[in-house]
JSON list of C-alpha atoms in Angstrom, two decimals:
[
{"chain": "A", "resi": 1, "resn": "MET", "atom": "CA", "xyz": [8.83, 216.06, -10.91]},
{"chain": "A", "resi": 2, "resn": "PRO", "atom": "CA", "xyz": [5.05, 216.27, -11.59]},
{"chain": "A", "resi": 3, "resn": "PRO", "atom": "CA", "xyz": [3.56, 219.62, -12.55]},
{"chain": "A", "resi": 4, "resn": "ALA", "atom": "CA", "xyz": [2.32, 221.84, -9.71]},
{"chain": "A", "resi": 5, "resn": "VAL", "atom": "CA", "xyz": [-1.29, 221.54, -10.92]},
{"chain": "A", "resi": 6, "resn": "ASP", "atom": "CA", "xyz": [-1.32, 217.80, -10.15]},
{"chain": "A", "resi": 7, "resn": "ASN", "atom": "CA", "xyz": [0.00, 218.35, -6.64]},
{"chain": "A", "resi": 8, "resn": "PRO", "atom": "CA", "xyz": [-3.05, 218.38, -4.28]},
{"chain": "A", "resi": 9, "resn": "THR", "atom": "CA", "xyz": [-1.15, 220.28, -1.59]},
{"chain": "A", "resi": 10, "resn": "HIS", "atom": "CA", "xyz": [-0.42, 223.10, -4.05]},
{"chain": "A", "resi": 11, "resn": "TRP", "atom": "CA", "xyz": [-4.09, 223.24, -5.11]},
{"chain": "A", "resi": 12, "resn": "GLN", "atom": "CA", "xyz": [-5.26, 223.34, -1.49]},
{"chain": "A", "resi": 13, "resn": "GLU", "atom": "CA", "xyz": [-2.84, 226.15, -0.68]},
{"chain": "A", "resi": 14, "resn": "ARG", "atom": "CA", "xyz": [-3.95, 228.15, -3.75]},
{"chain": "A", "resi": 15, "resn": "VAL", "atom": "CA", "xyz": [-7.65, 227.77, -2.91]},
{"chain": "A", "resi": 16, "resn": "GLY", "atom": "CA", "xyz": [-7.26, 228.01, 0.88]},
{"chain": "A", "resi": 17, "resn": "GLU", "atom": "CA", "xyz": [-6.47, 231.68, 1.29]},
{"chain": "A", "resi": 18, "resn": "PRO", "atom": "CA", "xyz": [-9.26, 233.11, -0.93]},
{"chain": "A", "resi": 19, "resn": "SER", "atom": "CA", "xyz": [-11.63, 230.54, 0.55]},
{"chain": "A", "resi": 20, "resn": "LEU", "atom": "CA", "xyz": [-10.82, 231.69, 4.07]},
{"chain": "A", "resi": 21, "resn": "THR", "atom": "CA", "xyz": [-11.53, 235.29, 3.05]},
{"chain": "A", "resi": 22, "resn": "ALA", "atom": "CA", "xyz": [-14.86, 234.26, 1.51]},
{"chain": "A", "resi": 23, "resn": "LEU", "atom": "CA", "xyz": [-15.64, 232.14, 4.60]},
{"chain": "A", "resi": 24, "resn": "LEU", "atom": "CA", "xyz": [-14.97, 235.13, 6.84]},
{"chain": "A", "resi": 25, "resn": "ALA", "atom": "CA", "xyz": [-17.25, 237.33, 4.70]},
{"chain": "A", "resi": 26, "resn": "CYS", "atom": "CA", "xyz": [-19.95, 234.65, 4.82]},
{"chain": "A", "resi": 27, "resn": "LEU", "atom": "CA", "xyz": [-19.62, 234.37, 8.61]},
{"chain": "A", "resi": 28, "resn": "LEU", "atom": "CA", "xyz": [-19.98, 238.14, 8.93]},
{"chain": "A", "resi": 29, "resn": "LEU", "atom": "CA", "xyz": [-23.04, 238.10, 6.66]},
{"chain": "A", "resi": 30, "resn": "LEU", "atom": "CA", "xyz": [-24.62, 235.25, 8.57]},
{"chain": "A", "resi": 31, "resn": "THR", "atom": "CA", "xyz": [-23.89, 236.67, 12.02]},
{"chain": "A", "resi": 32, "resn": "PHE", "atom": "CA", "xyz": [-24.69, 240.33, 11.50]},
{"chain": "A", "resi": 33, "resn": "VAL", "atom": "CA", "xyz": [-27.22, 240.37, 8.64]},
{"chain": "A", "resi": 34, "resn": "MET", "atom": "CA", "xyz": [-29.02, 237.06, 8.05]},
{"chain": "A", "resi": 35, "resn": "THR", "atom": "CA", "xyz": [-29.66, 236.01, 11.65]},
{"chain": "A", "resi": 36, "resn": "PRO", "atom": "CA", "xyz": [-31.19, 239.34, 12.73]},
{"chain": "A", "resi": 37, "resn": "LEU", "atom": "CA", "xyz": [-33.33, 239.45, 9.56]},
{"chain": "A", "resi": 38, "resn": "VAL", "atom": "CA", "xyz": [-34.62, 235.92, 10.21]},
{"chain": "A", "resi": 39, "resn": "GLU", "atom": "CA", "xyz": [-35.41, 236.78, 13.83]},
{"chain": "A", "resi": 40, "resn": "LEU", "atom": "CA", "xyz": [-37.35, 239.86, 12.67]},
{"chain": "A", "resi": 41, "resn": "ASP", "atom": "CA", "xyz": [-39.22, 237.72, 10.10]},
{"chain": "A", "resi": 42, "resn": "VAL", "atom": "CA", "xyz": [-37.94, 239.93, 7.26]},
{"chain": "A", "resi": 43, "resn": "ILE", "atom": "CA", "xyz": [-36.57, 236.87, 5.45]},
{"chain": "A", "resi": 44, "resn": "GLY", "atom": "CA", "xyz": [-37.37, 233.20, 5.82]},
{"chain": "A", "resi": 45, "resn": "GLN", "atom": "CA", "xyz": [-35.41, 230.24, 7.07]},
{"chain": "A", "resi": 46, "resn": "LEU", "atom": "CA", "xyz": [-34.77, 229.08, 3.50]},
{"chain": "A", "resi": 47, "resn": "ALA", "atom": "CA", "xyz": [-32.63, 232.15, 2.74]},
{"chain": "A", "resi": 48, "resn": "ALA", "atom": "CA", "xyz": [-30.64, 231.55, 5.91]},
{"chain": "A", "resi": 49, "resn": "GLY", "atom": "CA", "xyz": [-30.35, 227.88, 4.94]},
{"chain": "A", "resi": 50, "resn": "VAL", "atom": "CA", "xyz": [-28.87, 228.85, 1.59]},
{"chain": "A", "resi": 51, "resn": "VAL", "atom": "CA", "xyz": [-26.27, 231.05, 3.30]},
{"chain": "A", "resi": 52, "resn": "TRP", "atom": "CA", "xyz": [-25.51, 228.18, 5.71]},
{"chain": "A", "resi": 53, "resn": "ALA", "atom": "CA", "xyz": [-25.06, 225.90, 2.69]},
{"chain": "A", "resi": 54, "resn": "LEU", "atom": "CA", "xyz": [-22.68, 228.45, 1.14]},
{"chain": "A", "resi": 55, "resn": "LEU", "atom": "CA", "xyz": [-20.82, 228.54, 4.44]},
{"chain": "A", "resi": 56, "resn": "GLY", "atom": "CA", "xyz": [-20.61, 224.73, 4.30]},
{"chain": "A", "resi": 57, "resn": "VAL", "atom": "CA", "xyz": [-19.16, 224.78, 0.79]},
{"chain": "A", "resi": 58, "resn": "LEU", "atom": "CA", "xyz": [-16.60, 227.41, 1.77]},
{"chain": "A", "resi": 59, "resn": "ALA", "atom": "CA", "xyz": [-15.78, 225.46, 4.93]},
{"chain": "A", "resi": 60, "resn": "VAL", "atom": "CA", "xyz": [-15.10, 222.36, 2.84]},
{"chain": "A", "resi": 61, "resn": "LEU", "atom": "CA", "xyz": [-12.72, 224.37, 0.65]},
{"chain": "A", "resi": 62, "resn": "VAL", "atom": "CA", "xyz": [-10.92, 225.73, 3.71]},
{"chain": "A", "resi": 63, "resn": "VAL", "atom": "CA", "xyz": [-10.51, 222.31, 5.38]},
{"chain": "A", "resi": 64, "resn": "SER", "atom": "CA", "xyz": [-10.01, 220.33, 2.16]},
{"chain": "A", "resi": 65, "resn": "GLY", "atom": "CA", "xyz": [-6.82, 218.74, 3.49]},
{"chain": "A", "resi": 66, "resn": "HIS", "atom": "CA", "xyz": [-8.64, 217.15, 6.45]},
{"chain": "A", "resi": 67, "resn": "ARG", "atom": "CA", "xyz": [-10.90, 214.35, 5.21]},
{"chain": "A", "resi": 68, "resn": "ALA", "atom": "CA", "xyz": [-12.71, 213.75, 8.51]},
{"chain": "A", "resi": 69, "resn": "ALA", "atom": "CA", "xyz": [-13.56, 217.45, 8.85]},
{"chain": "A", "resi": 70, "resn": "VAL", "atom": "CA", "xyz": [-14.78, 217.54, 5.24]},
{"chain": "A", "resi": 71, "resn": "ALA", "atom": "CA", "xyz": [-17.07, 214.54, 5.85]},
{"chain": "A", "resi": 72, "resn": "VAL", "atom": "CA", "xyz": [-18.51, 216.04, 9.04]},
{"chain": "A", "resi": 73, "resn": "ILE", "atom": "CA", "xyz": [-19.09, 219.45, 7.45]},
{"chain": "A", "resi": 74, "resn": "LEU", "atom": "CA", "xyz": [-20.72, 217.95, 4.34]},
{"chain": "A", "resi": 75, "resn": "ALA", "atom": "CA", "xyz": [-23.05, 215.76, 6.41]},
{"chain": "A", "resi": 76, "resn": "ALA", "atom": "CA", "xyz": [-24.00, 218.64, 8.72]},
{"chain": "A", "resi": 77, "resn": "THR", "atom": "CA", "xyz": [-24.55, 221.02, 5.80]},
{"chain": "A", "resi": 78, "resn": "ALA", "atom": "CA", "xyz": [-26.79, 218.51, 4.05]},
{"chain": "A", "resi": 79, "resn": "ALA", "atom": "CA", "xyz": [-28.81, 217.93, 7.24]},
{"chain": "A", "resi": 80, "resn": "GLY", "atom": "CA", "xyz": [-29.18, 221.66, 7.88]},
{"chain": "A", "resi": 81, "resn": "LEU", "atom": "CA", "xyz": [-30.15, 222.43, 4.30]},
{"chain": "A", "resi": 82, "resn": "ALA", "atom": "CA", "xyz": [-32.69, 219.59, 4.25]},
{"chain": "A", "resi": 83, "resn": "THR", "atom": "CA", "xyz": [-34.23, 220.96, 7.44]},
{"chain": "A", "resi": 84, "resn": "ALA", "atom": "CA", "xyz": [-34.46, 224.45, 5.92]},
{"chain": "A", "resi": 85, "resn": "ILE", "atom": "CA", "xyz": [-35.97, 223.17, 2.65]},
{"chain": "A", "resi": 86, "resn": "PHE", "atom": "CA", "xyz": [-38.65, 221.03, 4.28]},
{"chain": "A", "resi": 87, "resn": "ASP", "atom": "CA", "xyz": [-39.38, 223.83, 6.80]},
{"chain": "A", "resi": 88, "resn": "ARG", "atom": "CA", "xyz": [-41.60, 221.77, 9.10]},
{"chain": "A", "resi": 89, "resn": "PRO", "atom": "CA", "xyz": [-41.14, 223.34, 12.52]},
{"chain": "A", "resi": 90, "resn": "SER", "atom": "CA", "xyz": [-40.83, 220.61, 15.11]},
{"chain": "A", "resi": 91, "resn": "ALA", "atom": "CA", "xyz": [-38.58, 219.84, 18.03]},
{"chain": "A", "resi": 92, "resn": "LEU", "atom": "CA", "xyz": [-36.84, 217.14, 16.01]},
{"chain": "A", "resi": 93, "resn": "SER", "atom": "CA", "xyz": [-36.08, 219.46, 13.07]},
{"chain": "A", "resi": 94, "resn": "ALA", "atom": "CA", "xyz": [-34.81, 222.15, 15.45]},
{"chain": "A", "resi": 95, "resn": "VAL", "atom": "CA", "xyz": [-32.55, 219.66, 17.24]},
{"chain": "A", "resi": 96, "resn": "LEU", "atom": "CA", "xyz": [-31.29, 218.34, 13.88]},
{"chain": "A", "resi": 97, "resn": "ALA", "atom": "CA", "xyz": [-30.61, 221.82, 12.49]},
{"chain": "A", "resi": 98, "resn": "ARG", "atom": "CA", "xyz": [-28.92, 223.21, 15.60]},
{"chain": "A", "resi": 99, "resn": "GLY", "atom": "CA", "xyz": [-27.06, 220.01, 16.41]},
{"chain": "A", "resi": 100, "resn": "SER", "atom": "CA", "xyz": [-25.70, 219.55, 12.90]},
{"chain": "A", "resi": 101, "resn": "ALA", "atom": "CA", "xyz": [-24.63, 223.20, 12.75]},
{"chain": "A", "resi": 102, "resn": "ALA", "atom": "CA", "xyz": [-22.85, 222.86, 16.11]},
{"chain": "A", "resi": 103, "resn": "VAL", "atom": "CA", "xyz": [-21.00, 219.74, 14.96]},
{"chain": "A", "resi": 104, "resn": "ALA", "atom": "CA", "xyz": [-19.93, 221.41, 11.70]},
{"chain": "A", "resi": 105, "resn": "LEU", "atom": "CA", "xyz": [-18.78, 224.52, 13.56]},
{"chain": "A", "resi": 106, "resn": "VAL", "atom": "CA", "xyz": [-16.68, 222.40, 15.95]},
{"chain": "A", "resi": 107, "resn": "ALA", "atom": "CA", "xyz": [-15.02, 220.60, 13.02]},
{"chain": "A", "resi": 108, "resn": "LEU", "atom": "CA", "xyz": [-14.37, 223.84, 11.14]},
{"chain": "A", "resi": 109, "resn": "GLY", "atom": "CA", "xyz": [-13.19, 225.67, 14.24]},
{"chain": "A", "resi": 110, "resn": "GLY", "atom": "CA", "xyz": [-10.77, 222.89, 15.14]},
{"chain": "A", "resi": 111, "resn": "VAL", "atom": "CA", "xyz": [-9.05, 222.97, 11.76]},
{"chain": "A", "resi": 112, "resn": "ILE", "atom": "CA", "xyz": [-8.91, 226.77, 11.68]},
{"chain": "A", "resi": 113, "resn": "ALA", "atom": "CA", "xyz": [-7.61, 226.97, 15.27]},
{"chain": "A", "resi": 114, "resn": "ARG", "atom": "CA", "xyz": [-4.75, 224.60, 14.47]},
{"chain": "A", "resi": 115, "resn": "ALA", "atom": "CA", "xyz": [-3.78, 226.66, 11.42]},
{"chain": "A", "resi": 116, "resn": "ALA", "atom": "CA", "xyz": [-4.24, 230.09, 13.01]},
{"chain": "A", "resi": 117, "resn": "PHE", "atom": "CA", "xyz": [-2.46, 229.34, 16.28]},
{"chain": "A", "resi": 118, "resn": "GLY", "atom": "CA", "xyz": [0.22, 226.95, 15.02]},
{"chain": "A", "resi": 119, "resn": "SER", "atom": "CA", "xyz": [3.89, 227.77, 15.06]},
{"chain": "A", "resi": 120, "resn": "GLY", "atom": "CA", "xyz": [5.29, 230.20, 12.54]},
{"chain": "A", "resi": 121, "resn": "ARG", "atom": "CA", "xyz": [4.98, 233.82, 11.52]},
{"chain": "A", "resi": 122, "resn": "VAL", "atom": "CA", "xyz": [1.82, 235.81, 12.04]},
{"chain": "A", "resi": 123, "resn": "THR", "atom": "CA", "xyz": [0.37, 236.54, 8.61]},
{"chain": "A", "resi": 124, "resn": "TRP", "atom": "CA", "xyz": [-2.81, 238.19, 7.35]},
{"chain": "A", "resi": 125, "resn": "HIS", "atom": "CA", "xyz": [-4.13, 234.70, 6.63]},
{"chain": "A", "resi": 126, "resn": "ARG", "atom": "CA", "xyz": [-3.69, 233.72, 10.29]},
{"chain": "A", "resi": 127, "resn": "VAL", "atom": "CA", "xyz": [-5.37, 236.92, 11.50]},
{"chain": "A", "resi": 128, "resn": "GLN", "atom": "CA", "xyz": [-8.34, 236.16, 9.24]},
{"chain": "A", "resi": 129, "resn": "GLY", "atom": "CA", "xyz": [-8.42, 232.65, 10.68]},
{"chain": "A", "resi": 130, "resn": "ALA", "atom": "CA", "xyz": [-8.45, 234.00, 14.24]},
{"chain": "A", "resi": 131, "resn": "VAL", "atom": "CA", "xyz": [-11.32, 236.40, 13.45]},
{"chain": "A", "resi": 132, "resn": "ALA", "atom": "CA", "xyz": [-13.22, 233.59, 11.72]},
{"chain": "A", "resi": 133, "resn": "LEU", "atom": "CA", "xyz": [-12.62, 231.37, 14.76]},
{"chain": "A", "resi": 134, "resn": "TYR", "atom": "CA", "xyz": [-14.01, 234.11, 17.03]},
{"chain": "A", "resi": 135, "resn": "LEU", "atom": "CA", "xyz": [-17.20, 234.29, 14.94]},
{"chain": "A", "resi": 136, "resn": "ILE", "atom": "CA", "xyz": [-17.42, 230.48, 14.79]},
{"chain": "A", "resi": 137, "resn": "LEU", "atom": "CA", "xyz": [-17.25, 230.29, 18.59]},
{"chain": "A", "resi": 138, "resn": "GLY", "atom": "CA", "xyz": [-20.03, 232.87, 18.85]},
{"chain": "A", "resi": 139, "resn": "LEU", "atom": "CA", "xyz": [-22.21, 230.93, 16.42]},
{"chain": "A", "resi": 140, "resn": "LEU", "atom": "CA", "xyz": [-21.39, 227.67, 18.19]},
{"chain": "A", "resi": 141, "resn": "PHE", "atom": "CA", "xyz": [-22.53, 228.98, 21.57]},
{"chain": "A", "resi": 142, "resn": "ALA", "atom": "CA", "xyz": [-25.64, 230.53, 20.00]},
{"chain": "A", "resi": 143, "resn": "HIS", "atom": "CA", "xyz": [-26.54, 227.14, 18.51]},
{"chain": "A", "resi": 144, "resn": "LEU", "atom": "CA", "xyz": [-25.84, 225.37, 21.78]},
{"chain": "A", "resi": 145, "resn": "CYS", "atom": "CA", "xyz": [-28.12, 227.81, 23.63]},
{"chain": "A", "resi": 146, "resn": "GLY", "atom": "CA", "xyz": [-30.79, 227.29, 20.97]},
{"chain": "A", "resi": 147, "resn": "LEU", "atom": "CA", "xyz": [-30.39, 223.53, 21.29]},
{"chain": "A", "resi": 148, "resn": "LEU", "atom": "CA", "xyz": [-30.73, 223.79, 25.07]},
{"chain": "A", "resi": 149, "resn": "ASN", "atom": "CA", "xyz": [-33.86, 225.91, 24.61]},
{"chain": "A", "resi": 150, "resn": "VAL", "atom": "CA", "xyz": [-35.41, 223.24, 22.38]},
{"chain": "A", "resi": 151, "resn": "LEU", "atom": "CA", "xyz": [-34.46, 220.33, 24.62]},
{"chain": "A", "resi": 152, "resn": "VAL", "atom": "CA", "xyz": [-35.35, 222.09, 27.91]},
{"chain": "A", "resi": 153, "resn": "PRO", "atom": "CA", "xyz": [-38.08, 224.63, 27.06]},
{"chain": "A", "resi": 154, "resn": "GLU", "atom": "CA", "xyz": [-37.97, 226.24, 30.53]},
{"chain": "A", "resi": 155, "resn": "ALA", "atom": "CA", "xyz": [-34.18, 226.73, 30.46]},
{"chain": "A", "resi": 156, "resn": "PHE", "atom": "CA", "xyz": [-34.45, 230.46, 29.78]},
{"chain": "A", "resi": 157, "resn": "ALA", "atom": "CA", "xyz": [-37.87, 231.08, 31.36]},
{"chain": "A", "resi": 158, "resn": "ASN", "atom": "CA", "xyz": [-36.64, 233.59, 33.94]},
{"chain": "A", "resi": 159, "resn": "VAL", "atom": "CA", "xyz": [-34.57, 235.68, 31.56]},
{"chain": "A", "resi": 160, "resn": "PRO", "atom": "CA", "xyz": [-36.17, 239.13, 31.18]},
{"chain": "A", "resi": 161, "resn": "PRO", "atom": "CA", "xyz": [-36.96, 240.20, 27.60]},
{"chain": "A", "resi": 162, "resn": "ALA", "atom": "CA", "xyz": [-34.43, 242.52, 25.99]}
]
């Protein structure tokens, strides 16, 4: 029998749980700290792009057993980070950034949903997955609304300011 270190399933299980905890912390940071600070112009898009890239790396660690999800998340993270680095505001860059983030969130959410709501005992790991999925869904709909706002500028014209 080969040693446990050479077994990829064992490695993915060992890395998966701490990665999910770090992913959840990153989602909380992004949702409740970074996004409001970017909207208030306290920090720039580059800082948010770096946190999105960190989220992408953590997402890859969490979904490492699913090659298609890894490929989608890596491509979307690269596209989003490139958009943040070049920081040329245009409709195309906004569509690319929001669209790639939405695609990555769908891939990540799908893998987490299967793990969190699959058969078996409810564990702390599954509860973390469910909370992460809740935040992912919120971010997904925020990006979809932002994408709609870029594609149809008058989509939210009659919404009173908060």
